[in-house]
Amino acid sequence: MEFGSGTFPLGAAQGQASMIPTLVTIVMMMAIFYFGIIRPNKKKEKEAAKMLENLAVGDKIQTYGGIVAKIVQIKEDVVLVESSGMKTRLELMKWSIKSVLKPAHKKSSEEETE
């Protein structure tokens, strides 16, 4: 029983062919990781940075801690806010602001109808 010339050309070809699906799988996993995780996170970070740059006095904000308040004063990295009710004032770091609920520069629907 003889299997070719003894150099096993079929075995070498099969070894190289098995490397291609492995590489394709690795590339596909990296692409899924990039487009599924890294890219959306970068987009959210850019939107959050833009939101923090565009803060204005009078904006109604919500913090990660659940505080809802109105901005009274803006410093470099600190925001002075006033909560509703007892008019309690707090100094918050800008990074703690989760979202702007009601921008001050936009007119509300009530002001537009009057």
GROMACS .gro file of N, CA and C in nm:
model
  342
    1MET      N    1   0.083  -0.117   0.000
    1MET     CA    2   0.000   0.000   0.000
    1MET      C    3   0.088   0.124   0.000
    2GLU      N    4   0.085   0.195  -0.108
    2GLU     CA    5   0.169   0.312  -0.120
    2GLU      C    6   0.080   0.437  -0.127
    3PHE      N    7   0.118   0.545  -0.053
    3PHE     CA    8   0.039   0.669  -0.047
    3PHE      C    9   0.112   0.782  -0.117
    4GLY      N   10   0.134   0.773  -0.244
    4GLY     CA   11   0.200   0.880  -0.319
    4GLY      C   12   0.350   0.866  -0.317
    5SER      N   13   0.420   0.975  -0.334
    5SER     CA   14   0.565   0.973  -0.346
    5SER      C   15   0.635   0.977  -0.211
    6GLY      N   16   0.564   0.979  -0.104
    6GLY     CA   17   0.627   0.981   0.027
    6GLY      C   18   0.640   1.122   0.084
    7THR      N   19   0.607   1.227   0.009
    7THR     CA   20   0.616   1.364   0.059
    7THR      C   21   0.481   1.414   0.111
    8PHE      N   22   0.381   1.335   0.095
    8PHE     CA   23   0.246   1.367   0.142
    8PHE      C   24   0.196   1.502   0.092
    9PRO      N   25   0.187   1.522  -0.039
    9PRO     CA   26   0.139   1.650  -0.090
    9PRO      C   27  -0.007   1.677  -0.052
   10LEU      N   28  -0.087   1.571  -0.041
   10LEU     CA   29  -0.227   1.593  -0.003
   10LEU      C   30  -0.238   1.641   0.141
   11GLY      N   31  -0.157   1.591   0.228
   11GLY     CA   32  -0.159   1.632   0.369
   11GLY      C   33  -0.119   1.777   0.385
   12ALA      N   34  -0.021   1.824   0.308
   12ALA     CA   35   0.022   1.963   0.316
   12ALA      C   36  -0.087   2.056   0.265
   13ALA      N   37  -0.153   2.017   0.160
   13ALA     CA   38  -0.261   2.100   0.104
   13ALA      C   39  -0.378   2.109   0.202
   14GLN      N   40  -0.406   1.999   0.268
   14GLN     CA   41  -0.515   2.002   0.365
   14GLN      C   42  -0.479   2.089   0.485
   15GLY      N   43  -0.357   2.092   0.526
   15GLY     CA   44  -0.314   2.176   0.638
   15GLY      C   45  -0.329   2.323   0.606
   16GLN      N   46  -0.297   2.363   0.485
   16GLN     CA   47  -0.311   2.502   0.445
   16GLN      C   48  -0.457   2.538   0.427
   17ALA      N   49  -0.537   2.449   0.379
   17ALA     CA   50  -0.680   2.476   0.359
   17ALA      C   51  -0.751   2.491   0.494
   18SER      N   52  -0.706   2.421   0.596
   18SER     CA   53  -0.772   2.431   0.726
   18SER      C   54  -0.740   2.564   0.796
   19MET      N   55  -0.634   2.632   0.751
   19MET     CA   56  -0.596   2.759   0.809
   19MET      C   57  -0.690   2.871   0.762
   20ILE      N   58  -0.741   2.864   0.643
   20ILE     CA   59  -0.828   2.969   0.587
   20ILE      C   60  -0.959   2.982   0.665
   21PRO      N   61  -1.032   2.875   0.692
   21PRO     CA   62  -1.155   2.892   0.771
   21PRO      C   63  -1.128   2.946   0.912
   22THR      N   64  -1.016   2.910   0.969
   22THR     CA   65  -0.980   2.961   1.102
   22THR      C   66  -0.957   3.111   1.097
   23LEU      N   67  -0.883   3.157   0.998
   23LEU     CA   68  -0.858   3.301   0.981
   23LEU      C   69  -0.986   3.377   0.952
   24VAL      N   70  -1.070   3.320   0.866
   24VAL     CA   71  -1.198   3.384   0.834
   24VAL      C   72  -1.283   3.396   0.960
   25THR      N   73  -1.285   3.292   1.041
   25THR     CA   74  -1.363   3.296   1.165
   25THR      C   75  -1.311   3.402   1.260
   26ILE      N   76  -1.179   3.413   1.273
   26ILE     CA   77  -1.120   3.514   1.361
   26ILE      C   78  -1.152   3.654   1.311
   27VAL      N   79  -1.139   3.676   1.180
   27VAL     CA   80  -1.170   3.807   1.123
   27VAL      C   81  -1.318   3.840   1.143
   28MET      N   82  -1.405   3.743   1.123
   28MET     CA   83  -1.549   3.767   1.142
   28MET      C   84  -1.581   3.801   1.288
   29MET      N   85  -1.517   3.733   1.382
   29MET     CA   86  -1.541   3.761   1.523
   29MET      C   87  -1.492   3.901   1.558
   30MET      N   88  -1.377   3.941   1.503
   30MET     CA   89  -1.326   4.076   1.529
   30MET      C   90  -1.419   4.181   1.470
   31ALA      N   91  -1.472   4.156   1.350
   31ALA     CA   92  -1.565   4.250   1.287
   31ALA      C   93  -1.693   4.263   1.368
   32ILE      N   94  -1.745   4.151   1.415
   32ILE     CA   95  -1.867   4.154   1.497
   32ILE      C   96  -1.841   4.228   1.627
   33PHE      N   97  -1.726   4.205   1.687
   33PHE     CA   98  -1.690   4.273   1.811
   33PHE      C   99  -1.679   4.424   1.788
   34TYR      N  100  -1.616   4.464   1.678
   34TYR     CA  101  -1.599   4.607   1.650
   34TYR      C  102  -1.733   4.673   1.621
   35PHE      N  103  -1.810   4.617   1.527
   35PHE     CA  104  -1.935   4.681   1.489
   35PHE      C  105  -2.046   4.662   1.592
   36GLY      N  106  -2.035   4.563   1.677
   36GLY     CA  107  -2.138   4.539   1.777
   36GLY      C  108  -2.112   4.604   1.911
   37ILE      N  109  -1.984   4.627   1.945
   37ILE     CA  110  -1.953   4.679   2.078
   37ILE      C  111  -1.874   4.809   2.074
   38ILE      N  112  -1.761   4.809   2.007
   38ILE     CA  113  -1.670   4.924   2.012
   38ILE      C  114  -1.730   5.046   1.943
   39ARG      N  115  -1.779   5.031   1.822
   39ARG     CA  116  -1.831   5.145   1.746
   39ARG      C  117  -1.952   5.212   1.814
   40PRO      N  118  -2.053   5.135   1.860
   40PRO     CA  119  -2.165   5.201   1.930
   40PRO      C  120  -2.122   5.273   2.058
   41ASN      N  121  -2.024   5.217   2.131
   41ASN     CA  122  -1.977   5.284   2.252
   41ASN      C  123  -1.908   5.415   2.221
   42LYS      N  124  -1.829   5.418   2.114
   42LYS     CA  125  -1.764   5.544   2.074
   42LYS      C  126  -1.867   5.647   2.036
   43LYS      N  127  -1.972   5.605   1.968
   43LYS     CA  128  -2.078   5.697   1.928
   43LYS      C  129  -2.150   5.755   2.051
   44LYS      N  130  -2.178   5.670   2.150
   44LYS     CA  131  -2.243   5.718   2.272
   44LYS      C  132  -2.153   5.813   2.350
   45GLU      N  133  -2.023   5.784   2.353
   45GLU     CA  134  -1.929   5.873   2.422
   45GLU      C  135  -1.924   6.010   2.355
   46LYS      N  136  -1.925   6.014   2.222
   46LYS     CA  137  -1.924   6.142   2.151
   46LYS      C  138  -2.052   6.220   2.178
   47GLU      N  139  -2.166   6.150   2.179
   47GLU     CA  140  -2.293   6.218   2.207
   47GLU      C  141  -2.296   6.272   2.350
   48ALA      N  142  -2.244   6.197   2.446
   48ALA     CA  143  -2.241   6.242   2.585
   48ALA      C  144  -2.149   6.363   2.600
   49ALA      N  145  -2.033   6.360   2.534
   49ALA     CA  146  -1.940   6.474   2.541
   49ALA      C  147  -2.004   6.598   2.479
   50LYS      N  148  -2.076   6.581   2.369
   50LYS     CA  149  -2.144   6.693   2.304
   50LYS      C  150  -2.253   6.750   2.394
   51MET      N  151  -2.326   6.661   2.463
   51MET     CA  152  -2.432   6.704   2.554
   51MET      C  153  -2.373   6.785   2.670
   52LEU      N  154  -2.258   6.740   2.724
   52LEU     CA  155  -2.195   6.812   2.835
   52LEU      C  156  -2.140   6.946   2.791
   53GLU      N  157  -2.092   6.956   2.666
   53GLU     CA  158  -2.042   7.084   2.615
   53GLU      C  159  -2.155   7.184   2.594
   54ASN      N  160  -2.275   7.136   2.561
   54ASN     CA  161  -2.386   7.223   2.528
   54ASN      C  162  -2.478   7.253   2.646
   55LEU      N  163  -2.434   7.222   2.768
   55LEU     CA  164  -2.516   7.254   2.885
   55LEU      C  165  -2.530   7.406   2.898
   56ALA      N  166  -2.649   7.449   2.939
   56ALA     CA  167  -2.674   7.592   2.956
   56ALA      C  168  -2.752   7.615   3.085
   57VAL      N  169  -2.739   7.735   3.137
   57VAL     CA  170  -2.814   7.772   3.257
   57VAL      C  171  -2.963   7.765   3.224
   58GLY      N  172  -3.039   7.700   3.311
   58GLY     CA  173  -3.182   7.684   3.289
   58GLY      C  174  -3.221   7.546   3.239
   59ASP      N  175  -3.124   7.466   3.193
   59ASP     CA  176  -3.154   7.330   3.148
   59ASP      C  177  -3.201   7.246   3.266
   60LYS      N  178  -3.298   7.161   3.240
   60LYS     CA  179  -3.343   7.065   3.341
   60LYS      C  180  -3.270   6.934   3.312
   61ILE      N  181  -3.198   6.883   3.414
   61ILE     CA  182  -3.112   6.767   3.393
   61ILE      C  183  -3.150   6.652   3.487
   62GLN      N  184  -3.100   6.534   3.453
   62GLN     CA  185  -3.113   6.417   3.540
   62GLN      C  186  -2.973   6.360   3.559
   63THR      N  187  -2.939   6.325   3.684
   63THR     CA  188  -2.808   6.269   3.713
   63THR      C  189  -2.818   6.116   3.717
   64TYR      N  190  -2.700   6.051   3.719
   64TYR     CA  191  -2.697   5.906   3.732
   64TYR      C  192  -2.753   5.861   3.866
   65GLY      N  193  -2.750   5.946   3.966
   65GLY     CA  194  -2.805   5.914   4.097
   65GLY      C  195  -2.955   5.932   4.106
   66GLY      N  196  -3.017   5.985   4.001
   66GLY     CA  197  -3.162   6.003   3.998
   66GLY      C  198  -3.210   6.141   4.037
   67ILE      N  199  -3.119   6.234   4.059
   67ILE     CA  200  -3.158   6.371   4.095
   67ILE      C  201  -3.203   6.444   3.969
   68VAL      N  202  -3.318   6.507   3.977
   68VAL     CA  203  -3.368   6.591   3.868
   68VAL      C  204  -3.364   6.734   3.918
   69ALA      N  205  -3.296   6.821   3.844
   69ALA     CA  206  -3.276   6.958   3.890
   69ALA      C  207  -3.257   7.051   3.771
   70LYS      N  208  -3.256   7.182   3.803
   70LYS     CA  209  -3.235   7.286   3.702
   70LYS      C  210  -3.097   7.347   3.723
   71ILE      N  211  -3.024   7.369   3.615
   71ILE     CA  212  -2.889   7.426   3.624
   71ILE      C  213  -2.899   7.574   3.657
   72VAL      N  214  -2.822   7.615   3.759
   72VAL     CA  215  -2.818   7.755   3.801
   72VAL      C  216  -2.689   7.821   3.757
   73GLN      N  217  -2.578   7.748   3.766
   73GLN     CA  218  -2.447   7.804   3.731
   73GLN      C  219  -2.359   7.692   3.676
   74ILE      N  220  -2.277   7.727   3.578
   74ILE     CA  221  -2.186   7.630   3.518
   74ILE      C  222  -2.043   7.680   3.533
   75LYS      N  223  -1.959   7.593   3.590
   75LYS     CA  224  -1.816   7.620   3.600
   75LYS      C  225  -1.745   7.524   3.506
   76GLU      N  226  -1.614   7.513   3.519
   76GLU     CA  227  -1.539   7.428   3.427
   76GLU      C  228  -1.581   7.281   3.435
   77ASP      N  229  -1.570   7.220   3.553
   77ASP     CA  230  -1.605   7.079   3.570
   77ASP      C  231  -1.719   7.059   3.668
   78VAL      N  232  -1.772   7.168   3.724
   78VAL     CA  233  -1.875   7.161   3.827
   78VAL      C  234  -1.998   7.238   3.780
   79VAL      N  235  -2.113   7.184   3.814
   79VAL     CA  236  -2.240   7.248   3.780
   79VAL      C  237  -2.317   7.269   3.910
   80LEU      N  238  -2.368   7.389   3.931
   80LEU     CA  239  -2.452   7.419   4.046
   80LEU      C  240  -2.596   7.403   4.001
   81VAL      N  241  -2.669   7.315   4.069
   81VAL     CA  242  -2.808   7.288   4.032
   81VAL      C  243  -2.900   7.318   4.148
   82GLU      N  244  -3.025   7.341   4.114
   82GLU     CA  245  -3.128   7.369   4.214
   82GLU      C  246  -3.241   7.271   4.193
   83SER      N  247  -3.272   7.194   4.297
   83SER     CA  248  -3.380   7.098   4.286
   83SER      C  249  -3.513   7.167   4.310
   84SER      N  250  -3.618   7.107   4.263
   84SER     CA  251  -3.750   7.167   4.281
   84SER      C  252  -3.797   7.146   4.424
   85GLY      N  253  -3.902   7.211   4.460
   85GLY     CA  254  -3.956   7.196   4.596
   85GLY      C  255  -3.896   7.296   4.691
   86MET      N  256  -3.795   7.256   4.764
   86MET     CA  257  -3.735   7.342   4.866
   86MET      C  258  -3.619   7.424   4.812
   87LYS      N  259  -3.598   7.423   4.685
   87LYS     CA  260  -3.492   7.501   4.620
   87LYS      C  261  -3.354   7.468   4.676
   88THR      N  262  -3.329   7.341   4.698
   88THR     CA  263  -3.200   7.296   4.749
   88THR      C  264  -3.095   7.306   4.638
   89ARG      N  265  -2.981   7.365   4.670
   89ARG     CA  266  -2.874   7.379   4.572
   89ARG      C  267  -2.764   7.276   4.599
   90LEU      N  268  -2.717   7.216   4.490
   90LEU     CA  269  -2.612   7.115   4.498
   90LEU      C  270  -2.505   7.144   4.394
   91GLU      N  271  -2.382   7.113   4.429
   91GLU     CA  272  -2.274   7.119   4.330
   91GLU      C  273  -2.250   6.977   4.281
   92LEU      N  274  -2.258   6.959   4.149
   92LEU     CA  275  -2.238   6.829   4.090
   92LEU      C  276  -2.124   6.834   3.988
   93MET      N  277  -2.054   6.725   3.975
   93MET     CA  278  -1.954   6.714   3.870
   93MET      C  279  -2.027   6.695   3.738
   94LYS      N  280  -1.972   6.749   3.630
   94LYS     CA  281  -2.038   6.739   3.500
   94LYS      C  282  -2.057   6.594   3.455
   95TRP      N  283  -1.959   6.508   3.487
   95TRP     CA  284  -1.968   6.370   3.442
   95TRP      C  285  -2.085   6.295   3.506
   96SER      N  286  -2.143   6.349   3.614
   96SER     CA  287  -2.254   6.281   3.680
   96SER      C  288  -2.388   6.310   3.613
   97ILE      N  289  -2.389   6.396   3.512
   97ILE     CA  290  -2.514   6.428   3.443
   97ILE      C  291  -2.541   6.321   3.339
   98LYS      N  292  -2.657   6.259   3.351
   98LYS     CA  293  -2.695   6.151   3.260
   98LYS      C  294  -2.761   6.204   3.134
   99SER      N  295  -2.855   6.298   3.150
   99SER     CA  296  -2.926   6.349   3.033
   99SER      C  297  -2.985   6.486   3.061
  100VAL      N  298  -3.015   6.556   2.954
  100VAL     CA  299  -3.084   6.685   2.962
  100VAL      C  300  -3.230   6.657   2.930
  101LEU      N  301  -3.317   6.683   3.026
  101LEU     CA  302  -3.459   6.654   3.009
  101LEU      C  303  -3.530   6.764   2.931
  102LYS      N  304  -3.494   6.890   2.961
  102LYS     CA  305  -3.561   7.003   2.897
  102LYS      C  306  -3.459   7.113   2.876
  103PRO      N  307  -3.411   7.130   2.752
  103PRO     CA  308  -3.313   7.237   2.727
  103PRO      C  309  -3.375   7.374   2.748
  104ALA      N  310  -3.297   7.467   2.800
  104ALA     CA  311  -3.346   7.601   2.828
  104ALA      C  312  -3.362   7.683   2.702
  105HIS      N  313  -3.280   7.658   2.600
  105HIS     CA  314  -3.283   7.741   2.480
  105HIS      C  315  -3.399   7.708   2.387
  106LYS      N  316  -3.468   7.595   2.407
  106LYS     CA  317  -3.584   7.562   2.325
  106LYS      C  318  -3.710   7.609   2.397
  107LYS      N  319  -3.803   7.661   2.321
  107LYS     CA  320  -3.929   7.706   2.380
  107LYS      C  321  -4.019   7.586   2.404
  108SER      N  322  -4.089   7.588   2.514
  108SER     CA  323  -4.184   7.480   2.541
  108SER      C  324  -4.310   7.502   2.459
  109SER      N  325  -4.393   7.402   2.450
  109SER     CA  326  -4.514   7.412   2.369
  109SER      C  327  -4.611   7.514   2.426
  110GLU      N  328  -4.607   7.538   2.557
  110GLU     CA  329  -4.694   7.636   2.620
  110GLU      C  330  -4.656   7.778   2.578
  111GLU      N  331  -4.525   7.806   2.571
  111GLU     CA  332  -4.480   7.940   2.534
  111GLU      C  333  -4.508   7.969   2.387
  112GLU      N  334  -4.506   7.866   2.302
  112GLU     CA  335  -4.531   7.888   2.161
  112GLU      C  336  -4.677   7.921   2.133
  113THR      N  337  -4.770   7.866   2.212
  113THR     CA  338  -4.912   7.892   2.190
  113THR      C  339  -4.955   8.028   2.240
  114GLU      N  340  -4.883   8.087   2.334
  114GLU     CA  341  -4.924   8.217   2.388
  114GLU      C  342  -4.890   8.331   2.300
   0.00000   0.00000   0.00000
